[in-house]
Amino acid sequence: MLSALATAWTSPSIDYHALAPEIILGGGIVLLLLLDLFLPDAKKWVLTPLASFTVLGAFIPVLTLALSNQGVRSLFDGRYMVDDFSLVMKGLFLLAGYVVILLTADHLREGDYYQGEYWFLLLTSLLGMVMMASSRDMVSIFVSLELLSIPAYMMAAWRKRDLRSNEAGMKYYLLGVFASALMLYGMSLLYGITGSTKLVEIATYLGSDLTSLRALAVFFIVVGFAFKVSAVPFHTWAPDTYQGAPTPVTAFLSVASKAAGFVALVTVVFVAFPGSHDVWQPVFWILSALTMTVGNFLALKQTNIVRMLAYSSIAQGGFILMPLAVAGVDGVANSALRSVVTYLLVYAATNLGVFAIVMVVARKTRSGEISSYGGLFSYAPGIATLMTMFMASLAGIPPFGGWFGKFTAFQSLVSAGTTWSYVLAIIGGINSAVAFGYYGKILREMWMKPVPDGDTTPVTVYSSLGVALGITSISTLVLGTFPGIVIHFGDIAGLTGAFIK
Amino acid sequence: MFSAVTEATEVILKSGWFLEHAYIIPLIPAIAFALIIFFGKKMPMKGSEFGILSMFGALAMSAGAAYQWIQRVNGAPEEAYIKPVIKTWTWWQNNGFSFGIGQHIDGLSITILCVVAFISSLVQIYSTEYLHGDRRYTHFFASLTLFSAGMLNMVVAENMIQLILGWEIMGLCSFMLIGHWWEEGANSRAALKAFFTTRTGDIGLLVGTSVLFFSANDWTQKNLGVSGFSIRGLSAWALSGHPGHAAITVGAVALFIACIGKSGQFPLHTWLPDAMAGPTPVSSLLHSSTMVVAGVFLVARLYPVFFKGMNIMGTSLNFIVLIGGITIVIAAALAFVQTDIKKVLAYSTVSQLGYMMMGLGAGAWLPAVFHIFTHAFFKACLFLGAGSISHSASHHSFDMKKDMGGLRKFMPITFATWILSTLALCGVFPFSGFFSKDEIIDNVGHNGYTFFMIIGLSGAFLTAAYMTRATYLTFFGEPRGAAAGEHHEEEHGHDTPAAHDDHGHDDHAHDSHDAHAHDSHDDHGSHGPRESGRIITIPLIILATLAIGSGFLNAAPFGEKWENFKKWVEPRAEVVSITGIPAPTGGAGEARIAEGTTDTTVPAPDAAVSSDSVVPVDGEVVSEEPVADGEEPMPMYDEKSAEVVGAEGEAMHESPCGTETPEHGVCYAPQLHHAPFKWSKAAMSMIIVFAGMLLSWLLCVQLYDRKNKKLVGLTKRNKLLGAGYLFLENKYFLDTLYEKIIVRSIAHPIARAAYWFNQNVLDGIVNGAGICTKTVAGWVYRNVDQKLVDGAVNGAGTTAENAGGALQPVQSGKVNQYGALLFGAAAIGALVLVIINF
Amino acid sequence: MLASDVLVAQNVGFAIIAAIMVVGALRVVTTKNVVHAALWLVVVLAGAAAQYVLLAAEFVAITQVMVYIGAVMVLFLFGTMLTRARIGAEQDLNNKNWFIGLPIAVLLLATMLMALNDGFKAEKLPVDAPVVTTQQVSDQIFGAYLLPFWALSFVLLAAAIGAIVLARRD
Amino acid sequence: MLLNEFLMLGAVLFCIGVYGVIVRKNAVLVLMSIELILNSVNINLLAFSLRNNSVDGHTFALYVIAVAAAEVGVGLAMVLLMYRNRRSVGLDELSEMKG
């Protein structure tokens, strides 16, 4: 008999404070849609500030939640948790979303886009990410994943008359659906084995019996998220999509969407599969090694800047995956989680900055080739300097943020102290050297090459782009110079259900 | 950090404002850098005034610190451990990690600080003339100043993280500076190559630092209360006997790989000659006297780690001494076949760095550090001299064969300073190189590395020989090419590539972009060679003076009294006792040290003295300190106590800082021995040096003056020499000497045997050795250096790119295939996992 | 074997429906006619709905019929028509990847069957399970799974609006 | 009824779907193959729901159906967009970006 018959339905008690970021975002989305419908075209400019205020408004309850001393807020019977980890990640998503809005504002105005719907989709995707950070059961994770993905598929194809943009959207969509199908199959198996969709309960019931099925389920779920973080060999969509999609969308995908994938991956792995590390550790090891290496080597061959950045971001994903390959070793889980969070924060700041510059430069040169950066320093020294800083950060050169992300990743590997972790550390070390090959290429273009067409009119930086550049560059610098700040985030980022039971 | 942990007698060391605030030294150029970046272009001197003033400031502070350090050492008992002046501020920390920034000032850092600040000041002054009118003049000074800040920061660094920071800043700046004239593709290639090569080595630095940190942190936290990044903590840890063999070896090897990259040691030396593509002041500052010694400095700084990790003095061979030895010979041989004067100097630098490494590897710490000191002066002088020639005489060419010759008449000051520095570099007696290089060789032999002593002597021979060749080509003979007033373009004809030492023309490091720099005002080709202006010659003169004089700081031949450098700089291997976990670190004026001694009957008289009061300000000595300059050691100080460690008075090992382990104390430097100076040994090396010069000179006359390029022709001519025929037209006084020694003896009737000897042996040596060296070196240069090593470096890049190319078909653009890859990978992964877990 | 253990009718029903579904699915991926493929898909989806009934999930079965056959299939047919696919057989529906696709599918199937066989062996489903009522499902949707439901509404909204923007002519 | 009967039916449908998405060039047919895969997941979920005596599987299956419907809508919109720009729905033609 199904026992649920006996229990009458009671209205679930909802902690509205805990859900405030989601509610504000949702309200903003609806308002945006309505205004878009009723406003005359001349007043449509209102939508842009509305979108940014929605995001910033959603950020306020994140702050108040972080400052309130209530500890972990558990909603819906533990299916939705607002803990420190989720708050840090929500903050990251919202800020990244805000920067993307800044990047898009002028881009939209100049291009041939549907503005209102674009903001609507962007905010919807952000809502999915914000929910992903708190989801602690498979249904929520699945729906959040779709909520953040489906708008992103369409945003990638948003430049409707551009064949490349179509292609980008189609590839992203198809592979995304394939991956989520695999993940769903894994989730169904997991549900079958454990009889629950709640991650914490799954961890309890996921014993050591049914081993082959358990391995299959865990693997398929990991693959589903590996697609999202574009880990090799599930990365194939990324370069094509990044190249074809409108640049702000690419920035959004390569930062926020990837971070959301990592959040889901980390949540599932740490909360639901702590006992199955025999399955996922080797998988992450191989994924990480492949991702770094293939990403780097393919990046070396690229001539298009966005495509190169796509491979660079794939390779960076490999570094973020690195600590997960040892997270099952006793006592390393915490430092691995901290390292992932730290790396994501640093990476988000740096990569968004890079894309801001790509947009600034593309506005002038109307080209996506790396060679169009020739002589950038001679006519836009500030931009070239900032780009140098971001490149140095991505390459892991102190004192810019990137080095610290790499440092924490290596720290986790070394503290695991197994042979395999050392081998992975060595692979990572070699890759971080190889990576300089293509970052250096850009530097060389900027500083040491003549301007390709001799056109040295200075570039114009719109105010919104300027603000975006300011935010990202200052964060990159501060995160690298005072890593104490980011460590603080990393420290509080305990994952409820995994470490604080 | 230590002061509170001892019960033993404490010695008060003098300190002073400059010592206490040495951390300001790197800040000065760092601030100047920012000023140049923001305001440089608007200033009357385009920002160079900021750079120069900041370097003067740094130099003044370094000098002040040096003075106070000398006071500190002189005021301490003879065998007391001279505690470095250490300060730490926590930069950030999280669980288990505490990263500080601060200063670690001891004799070594003071030495390098002074050298860097001094050379930087001169180079900056020199650059104002050399780069006058350059289009990126301001940027050049910004980079140069930031570079100095990086180097100074590395030198004062209290811990490894700070050191790495400085190290990386230098790497970045060298990239900018080498590629300063990037319009020529070779320059930006060289810049990338330099950065890439050193970055490759830097992986070792990161790995080594992490390994050491994780091995040492617990020990240092518990015993010293400092983190495992702290240089002082690592030194003590290395000598404490606690570290496992594997950990410290891996750490030391990894760090040494970084040093190989930075200091241009074999096999990563190839970037250094290529880096001569940068402007000459850059070569002088970065690639002779400061940046490249960073690797040597690191070894010297963390000497205990390398000492233990590499088993220095333990066996007759270790990694450091081996690499150093190989580098000496390889680089010196390569210097023979260069036509580019800067490349000769570059290889010479590599070779000299090999000496320093070899010295460090063989336990000759002090001579190696002293060689850093002296080498900086004469090598900077040589480089600036080369720059002076190209600037004023050879139309920005550095080709000795085509564009120089006979310049001694036109450039007397450059010539004189060049000769003095060359003599110093060769290690001729009263010049500074003698006191450092000879000491290295001497100590290497003394410490049982006989084979490497021979290598060192051969290196001295080769050094003398190639420097003589370079000198001959540049200053003697007839002016050629540009030096003879020919037009600049003409000498670029590819008609006469010298058959025996042609090297790729593409990596010629012409400073041809000086031409760009001077487009505005220069009158090309309309004047012959002339002496450079005062802004160039005055630094040359200053440096040449120091090339002569600096050796006397540690003139071992004249007895102990002259060994000041040893007294001031060498850390003393005394044991400092510690008991248990120390109290929190002391205040700013932490000037007390602990002496390990059993005699604790006399309480420390200064127990109540607050740390503030022992800080003399601005070099003033606080009178209450019990130890006066130059007086007897403290009465309770027991001579034997250095061998007896621990509060309980346990009998300790005889040499606590050698191979044995102290039980209740730590020490910060290994016990090293110095070879007693012997005139006989000095004489021997002098003979070798002079032999090198002489042979080289003869060869040069043969090859360049007589234009006698082929071995067959030379032999033929030598037969004619037998008739005493051709030398008559020789007009150089050393040719007369040559005639007297060789030709007369050949002609002499009693010298039929000598004739045979000459024909077959001396000739063989002169020609054979010379030509063999040239051939072999040429072969090595072409095949090993340019093809193998370069090939490996470039090949790695090509391989990586090819690997990327091989992967590209996977990215076919077809979405069905992407799907196939996704599901295929999932299927295979699932199959493997299912089978494993079946 | 007792008769009560073996539900002959259900097993036979399952087998027949399963066979039809597999054939239908194979036709979906092999047929040369796009409209036929859509119709075969209807067969598979209807078969799935029947299986859901066998699995005591009537509400899901009804939803399946309404959403898939009622809505999704219509979408597919519209999509087929709007893209002007010919109603008859076409030659150009497949690419040349069958030699990759077939091994992958077989390998994946083998792996999954192996794991399932290893995992659940001959485990039987409960025979007397009552049909899950719609109330139970709704209790869950508006209780524990309220937030995903809320999110789902945004998913559908986003999909609808985005699809309109992408598909409309302008 | 055996649990595995349903699961294996699901697995077979899944793999047929996988075959379909790899070999079908026509984008609409690929979308149909995806529906096969998603349906196999639903069969699994409901079979497990019965096995585990819990209602979660039903709810999950409903969410999957809803999401699948949304996905098909988006997919068909993209196919239409593609058709409008290229007059073709052949996925092979989407290879402007590669390498």
PDB file of N, CA and C in Angstrom, chain A residues 2 5 9 12 19 22 26 29 33 76 79-80 114 117 120 131 137 139-140 143 147 150 154 157-158 160-161 185 197 210 212-213 216, chain C residues 108 112 115-116 118-120 130 132 136 139 142-148 150-152 154-155 157-159 161-163 165-166 168 170:
ATOM      1  N   LEU A   2       0.417   2.173  -0.685  1.00  0.00           N
ATOM      2  CA  LEU A   2       1.128   3.433  -0.641  1.00  0.00           C
ATOM      3  C   LEU A   2       0.660   4.223   0.570  1.00  0.00           C
ATOM      4  N   LEU A   5      -1.378   7.844   1.025  1.00  0.00           N
ATOM      5  CA  LEU A   5      -2.826   8.057   1.031  1.00  0.00           C
ATOM      6  C   LEU A   5      -3.341   8.572   2.358  1.00  0.00           C
ATOM      7  N   TRP A   9      -3.002  16.436   2.868  1.00  0.00           N
ATOM      8  CA  TRP A   9      -2.077  17.456   2.391  1.00  0.00           C
ATOM      9  C   TRP A   9      -2.104  18.650   3.304  1.00  0.00           C
ATOM     10  N   PRO A  12       2.639  23.543   2.646  1.00  0.00           N
ATOM     11  CA  PRO A  12       4.019  23.600   3.140  1.00  0.00           C
ATOM     12  C   PRO A  12       4.323  24.990   3.694  1.00  0.00           C
ATOM     13  N   LEU A  19      13.551  32.416   0.413  1.00  0.00           N
ATOM     14  CA  LEU A  19      13.216  32.356  -1.011  1.00  0.00           C
ATOM     15  C   LEU A  19      13.204  33.731  -1.669  1.00  0.00           C
ATOM     16  N   GLU A  22      14.824  34.342  -5.141  1.00  0.00           N
ATOM     17  CA  GLU A  22      14.077  33.724  -6.231  1.00  0.00           C
ATOM     18  C   GLU A  22      12.801  34.502  -6.507  1.00  0.00           C
ATOM     19  N   GLY A  26      11.780  36.291  -9.872  1.00  0.00           N
ATOM     20  CA  GLY A  26      10.559  35.870 -10.564  1.00  0.00           C
ATOM     21  C   GLY A  26       9.631  37.053 -10.802  1.00  0.00           C
ATOM     22  N   ILE A  29      10.947  39.176 -13.509  1.00  0.00           N
ATOM     23  CA  ILE A  29      10.753  38.563 -14.825  1.00  0.00           C
ATOM     24  C   ILE A  29       9.338  38.856 -15.350  1.00  0.00           C
ATOM     25  N   LEU A  33       8.227  41.211 -18.531  1.00  0.00           N
ATOM     26  CA  LEU A  33       7.438  40.689 -19.636  1.00  0.00           C
ATOM     27  C   LEU A  33       6.219  41.563 -19.892  1.00  0.00           C
ATOM     28  N   PHE A  76      11.097  22.794   2.335  1.00  0.00           N
ATOM     29  CA  PHE A  76      10.504  21.652   1.650  1.00  0.00           C
ATOM     30  C   PHE A  76      11.168  20.353   2.075  1.00  0.00           C
ATOM     31  N   ARG A  79      14.610  19.598   0.789  1.00  0.00           N
ATOM     32  CA  ARG A  79      14.844  19.520  -0.647  1.00  0.00           C
ATOM     33  C   ARG A  79      15.443  20.819  -1.176  1.00  0.00           C
ATOM     34  N   TYR A  80      15.422  21.823  -0.384  1.00  0.00           N
ATOM     35  CA  TYR A  80      15.922  23.117  -0.814  1.00  0.00           C
ATOM     36  C   TYR A  80      16.638  23.742   0.372  1.00  0.00           C
ATOM     37  N   TYR A 114      15.765  41.356 -30.142  1.00  0.00           N
ATOM     38  CA  TYR A 114      14.566  41.591 -29.350  1.00  0.00           C
ATOM     39  C   TYR A 114      15.011  41.845 -27.927  1.00  0.00           C
ATOM     40  N   GLU A 117      12.557  40.432 -24.656  1.00  0.00           N
ATOM     41  CA  GLU A 117      12.611  38.987 -24.527  1.00  0.00           C
ATOM     42  C   GLU A 117      14.009  38.528 -24.125  1.00  0.00           C
ATOM     43  N   PHE A 120      14.313  38.995 -20.542  1.00  0.00           N
ATOM     44  CA  PHE A 120      13.466  37.985 -19.908  1.00  0.00           C
ATOM     45  C   PHE A 120      14.199  36.637 -19.847  1.00  0.00           C
ATOM     46  N   MET A 131      18.379  28.945  -8.312  1.00  0.00           N
ATOM     47  CA  MET A 131      17.701  27.800  -7.699  1.00  0.00           C
ATOM     48  C   MET A 131      18.609  26.584  -7.650  1.00  0.00           C
ATOM     49  N   ASP A 137      17.420  18.126  -4.198  1.00  0.00           N
ATOM     50  CA  ASP A 137      16.874  16.851  -4.627  1.00  0.00           C
ATOM     51  C   ASP A 137      16.876  16.791  -6.142  1.00  0.00           C
ATOM     52  N   VAL A 139      14.721  16.166  -8.500  1.00  0.00           N
ATOM     53  CA  VAL A 139      13.719  16.852  -9.311  1.00  0.00           C
ATOM     54  C   VAL A 139      14.064  18.335  -9.410  1.00  0.00           C
ATOM     55  N   SER A 140      14.395  18.939  -8.261  1.00  0.00           N
ATOM     56  CA  SER A 140      14.743  20.364  -8.296  1.00  0.00           C
ATOM     57  C   SER A 140      15.973  20.588  -9.164  1.00  0.00           C
ATOM     58  N   VAL A 143      14.948  20.292 -12.821  1.00  0.00           N
ATOM     59  CA  VAL A 143      14.163  21.424 -13.318  1.00  0.00           C
ATOM     60  C   VAL A 143      15.012  22.686 -13.353  1.00  0.00           C
ATOM     61  N   LEU A 147      15.771  24.967 -16.446  1.00  0.00           N
ATOM     62  CA  LEU A 147      15.398  26.379 -16.379  1.00  0.00           C
ATOM     63  C   LEU A 147      16.571  27.272 -16.758  1.00  0.00           C
ATOM     64  N   ILE A 150      17.405  26.054 -21.001  1.00  0.00           N
ATOM     65  CA  ILE A 150      16.525  26.318 -22.144  1.00  0.00           C
ATOM     66  C   ILE A 150      16.611  27.772 -22.605  1.00  0.00           C
ATOM     67  N   MET A 154      18.308  29.374 -26.405  1.00  0.00           N
ATOM     68  CA  MET A 154      17.707  30.336 -27.317  1.00  0.00           C
ATOM     69  C   MET A 154      18.526  31.614 -27.390  1.00  0.00           C
ATOM     70  N   ALA A 157      21.087  31.467 -29.975  1.00  0.00           N
ATOM     71  CA  ALA A 157      20.606  31.622 -31.350  1.00  0.00           C
ATOM     72  C   ALA A 157      19.943  32.969 -31.562  1.00  0.00           C
ATOM     73  N   TRP A 158      20.197  33.908 -30.657  1.00  0.00           N
ATOM     74  CA  TRP A 158      19.401  35.121 -30.638  1.00  0.00           C
ATOM     75  C   TRP A 158      19.627  36.033 -31.824  1.00  0.00           C
ATOM     76  N   LYS A 160      19.170  36.305 -35.034  1.00  0.00           N
ATOM     77  CA  LYS A 160      18.369  35.385 -35.832  1.00  0.00           C
ATOM     78  C   LYS A 160      18.835  35.238 -37.268  1.00  0.00           C
ATOM     79  N   ARG A 161      19.344  36.302 -37.857  1.00  0.00           N
ATOM     80  CA  ARG A 161      19.677  36.197 -39.274  1.00  0.00           C
ATOM     81  C   ARG A 161      21.096  35.712 -39.503  1.00  0.00           C
ATOM     82  N   TYR A 185      18.429   9.564 -17.280  1.00  0.00           N
ATOM     83  CA  TYR A 185      18.450   8.114 -17.163  1.00  0.00           C
ATOM     84  C   TYR A 185      19.200   7.709 -15.895  1.00  0.00           C
ATOM     85  N   THR A 197      14.354  10.781  -4.002  1.00  0.00           N
ATOM     86  CA  THR A 197      14.975  11.778  -4.865  1.00  0.00           C
ATOM     87  C   THR A 197      15.787  12.772  -4.057  1.00  0.00           C
ATOM     88  N   LEU A 210      24.328  -3.564  -5.383  1.00  0.00           N
ATOM     89  CA  LEU A 210      23.928  -3.064  -6.697  1.00  0.00           C
ATOM     90  C   LEU A 210      25.060  -2.251  -7.317  1.00  0.00           C
ATOM     91  N   SER A 212      27.117  -2.421  -9.910  1.00  0.00           N
ATOM     92  CA  SER A 212      27.278  -2.020 -11.297  1.00  0.00           C
ATOM     93  C   SER A 212      26.227  -0.986 -11.688  1.00  0.00           C
ATOM     94  N   LEU A 213      25.007  -1.174 -11.181  1.00  0.00           N
ATOM     95  CA  LEU A 213      23.972  -0.183 -11.475  1.00  0.00           C
ATOM     96  C   LEU A 213      24.300   1.167 -10.863  1.00  0.00           C
ATOM     97  N   LEU A 216      26.752   2.840 -12.929  1.00  0.00           N
ATOM     98  CA  LEU A 216      26.130   3.367 -14.143  1.00  0.00           C
ATOM     99  C   LEU A 216      25.400   4.671 -13.843  1.00  0.00           C
TER     100      LEU A 216
ATOM    101  N   LEU C 108      26.159   0.447 -25.745  1.00  0.00           N
ATOM    102  CA  LEU C 108      25.424   1.068 -24.646  1.00  0.00           C
ATOM    103  C   LEU C 108      24.342   0.122 -24.146  1.00  0.00           C
ATOM    104  N   MET C 112      24.022  -1.452 -20.462  1.00  0.00           N
ATOM    105  CA  MET C 112      22.862  -1.211 -19.605  1.00  0.00           C
ATOM    106  C   MET C 112      22.179  -2.523 -19.231  1.00  0.00           C
ATOM    107  N   ALA C 115      24.209  -4.260 -16.589  1.00  0.00           N
ATOM    108  CA  ALA C 115      24.067  -3.657 -15.273  1.00  0.00           C
ATOM    109  C   ALA C 115      22.695  -3.950 -14.680  1.00  0.00           C
ATOM    110  N   LEU C 116      21.656  -3.849 -15.513  1.00  0.00           N
ATOM    111  CA  LEU C 116      20.304  -4.100 -15.002  1.00  0.00           C
ATOM    112  C   LEU C 116      20.173  -5.544 -14.550  1.00  0.00           C
ATOM    113  N   ASP C 118      22.501  -7.491 -13.601  1.00  0.00           N
ATOM    114  CA  ASP C 118      23.294  -7.671 -12.390  1.00  0.00           C
ATOM    115  C   ASP C 118      22.581  -7.053 -11.191  1.00  0.00           C
ATOM    116  N   GLY C 119      21.892  -5.949 -11.447  1.00  0.00           N
ATOM    117  CA  GLY C 119      21.300  -5.210 -10.333  1.00  0.00           C
ATOM    118  C   GLY C 119      20.012  -5.814  -9.820  1.00  0.00           C
ATOM    119  N   PHE C 120      19.076  -5.992 -10.708  1.00  0.00           N
ATOM    120  CA  PHE C 120      17.752  -6.396 -10.215  1.00  0.00           C
ATOM    121  C   PHE C 120      17.409  -7.845 -10.504  1.00  0.00           C
ATOM    122  N   PRO C 130      -2.002  -0.613  -5.487  1.00  0.00           N
ATOM    123  CA  PRO C 130      -3.146   0.162  -5.927  1.00  0.00           C
ATOM    124  C   PRO C 130      -2.697   1.230  -6.910  1.00  0.00           C
ATOM    125  N   VAL C 132      -1.967   4.709  -8.205  1.00  0.00           N
ATOM    126  CA  VAL C 132      -1.637   5.966  -7.530  1.00  0.00           C
ATOM    127  C   VAL C 132      -2.675   7.004  -7.929  1.00  0.00           C
ATOM    128  N   GLN C 136      -2.683  11.962  -4.667  1.00  0.00           N
ATOM    129  CA  GLN C 136      -1.337  11.732  -4.129  1.00  0.00           C
ATOM    130  C   GLN C 136      -0.308  12.539  -4.907  1.00  0.00           C
ATOM    131  N   ASP C 139      -0.706  16.174  -4.156  1.00  0.00           N
ATOM    132  CA  ASP C 139      -0.171  16.487  -2.832  1.00  0.00           C
ATOM    133  C   ASP C 139       1.332  16.722  -2.896  1.00  0.00           C
ATOM    134  N   PHE C 142       2.231  19.992  -4.949  1.00  0.00           N
ATOM    135  CA  PHE C 142       2.001  21.243  -4.214  1.00  0.00           C
ATOM    136  C   PHE C 142       2.544  21.189  -2.799  1.00  0.00           C
ATOM    137  N   GLY C 143       3.263  20.122  -2.505  1.00  0.00           N
ATOM    138  CA  GLY C 143       3.910  20.047  -1.198  1.00  0.00           C
ATOM    139  C   GLY C 143       5.414  20.075  -1.376  1.00  0.00           C
ATOM    140  N   ALA C 144       5.990  18.912  -1.370  1.00  0.00           N
ATOM    141  CA  ALA C 144       7.448  18.811  -1.394  1.00  0.00           C
ATOM    142  C   ALA C 144       8.034  19.378  -2.682  1.00  0.00           C
ATOM    143  N   TYR C 145       7.323  19.174  -3.797  1.00  0.00           N
ATOM    144  CA  TYR C 145       7.893  19.601  -5.067  1.00  0.00           C
ATOM    145  C   TYR C 145       7.290  20.904  -5.572  1.00  0.00           C
ATOM    146  N   LEU C 146       6.916  21.756  -4.634  1.00  0.00           N
ATOM    147  CA  LEU C 146       6.294  23.005  -5.052  1.00  0.00           C
ATOM    148  C   LEU C 146       7.267  23.903  -5.816  1.00  0.00           C
ATOM    149  N   LEU C 147       8.472  23.974  -5.309  1.00  0.00           N
ATOM    150  CA  LEU C 147       9.410  24.913  -5.913  1.00  0.00           C
ATOM    151  C   LEU C 147       9.781  24.516  -7.345  1.00  0.00           C
ATOM    152  N   PRO C 148      10.086  23.247  -7.592  1.00  0.00           N
ATOM    153  CA  PRO C 148      10.298  22.862  -8.988  1.00  0.00           C
ATOM    154  C   PRO C 148       9.081  23.144  -9.859  1.00  0.00           C
ATOM    155  N   TRP C 150       6.988  25.587  -9.487  1.00  0.00           N
ATOM    156  CA  TRP C 150       7.078  27.023  -9.729  1.00  0.00           C
ATOM    157  C   TRP C 150       8.100  27.300 -10.827  1.00  0.00           C
ATOM    158  N   ALA C 151       9.242  26.625 -10.701  1.00  0.00           N
ATOM    159  CA  ALA C 151      10.294  26.824 -11.697  1.00  0.00           C
ATOM    160  C   ALA C 151       9.838  26.317 -13.055  1.00  0.00           C
ATOM    161  N   LEU C 152       9.081  25.222 -13.038  1.00  0.00           N
ATOM    162  CA  LEU C 152       8.622  24.635 -14.288  1.00  0.00           C
ATOM    163  C   LEU C 152       7.754  25.611 -15.061  1.00  0.00           C
ATOM    164  N   PHE C 154       8.138  28.706 -15.140  1.00  0.00           N
ATOM    165  CA  PHE C 154       9.046  29.619 -15.841  1.00  0.00           C
ATOM    166  C   PHE C 154       9.693  28.943 -17.031  1.00  0.00           C
ATOM    167  N   VAL C 155       9.982  27.630 -16.878  1.00  0.00           N
ATOM    168  CA  VAL C 155      10.558  26.906 -18.009  1.00  0.00           C
ATOM    169  C   VAL C 155       9.609  26.984 -19.197  1.00  0.00           C
ATOM    170  N   LEU C 157       7.128  29.056 -19.718  1.00  0.00           N
ATOM    171  CA  LEU C 157       6.984  30.435 -20.174  1.00  0.00           C
ATOM    172  C   LEU C 157       8.153  30.829 -21.068  1.00  0.00           C
ATOM    173  N   ALA C 158       9.363  30.522 -20.576  1.00  0.00           N
ATOM    174  CA  ALA C 158      10.553  30.878 -21.346  1.00  0.00           C
ATOM    175  C   ALA C 158      10.551  30.155 -22.675  1.00  0.00           C
ATOM    176  N   ALA C 159      10.205  28.873 -22.644  1.00  0.00           N
ATOM    177  CA  ALA C 159      10.211  28.113 -23.886  1.00  0.00           C
ATOM    178  C   ALA C 159       9.203  28.694 -24.852  1.00  0.00           C
ATOM    179  N   ILE C 161       7.850  31.772 -25.000  1.00  0.00           N
ATOM    180  CA  ILE C 161       8.172  33.108 -25.517  1.00  0.00           C
ATOM    181  C   ILE C 161       9.391  33.073 -26.412  1.00  0.00           C
ATOM    182  N   GLY C 162      10.405  32.319 -25.943  1.00  0.00           N
ATOM    183  CA  GLY C 162      11.610  32.213 -26.761  1.00  0.00           C
ATOM    184  C   GLY C 162      11.317  31.585 -28.099  1.00  0.00           C
ATOM    185  N   ALA C 163      10.506  30.525 -28.080  1.00  0.00           N
ATOM    186  CA  ALA C 163      10.213  29.838 -29.332  1.00  0.00           C
ATOM    187  C   ALA C 163       9.463  30.756 -30.285  1.00  0.00           C
ATOM    188  N   VAL C 165       9.685  34.005 -30.411  1.00  0.00           N
ATOM    189  CA  VAL C 165      10.596  35.006 -30.961  1.00  0.00           C
ATOM    190  C   VAL C 165      11.469  34.392 -32.046  1.00  0.00           C
ATOM    191  N   LEU C 166      11.937  33.180 -31.763  1.00  0.00           N
ATOM    192  CA  LEU C 166      12.834  32.572 -32.738  1.00  0.00           C
ATOM    193  C   LEU C 166      12.097  32.198 -34.013  1.00  0.00           C
ATOM    194  N   ARG C 168       9.133  33.283 -35.254  1.00  0.00           N
ATOM    195  CA  ARG C 168       8.305  34.217 -36.025  1.00  0.00           C
ATOM    196  C   ARG C 168       9.113  34.870 -37.149  1.00  0.00           C
ATOM    197  N   ASP C 170      10.224  38.013 -39.238  1.00  0.00           N
ATOM    198  CA  ASP C 170      10.254  39.452 -39.065  1.00  0.00           C
ATOM    199  C   ASP C 170      11.225  40.088 -40.028  1.00  0.00           C
TER     200      ASP C 170
END
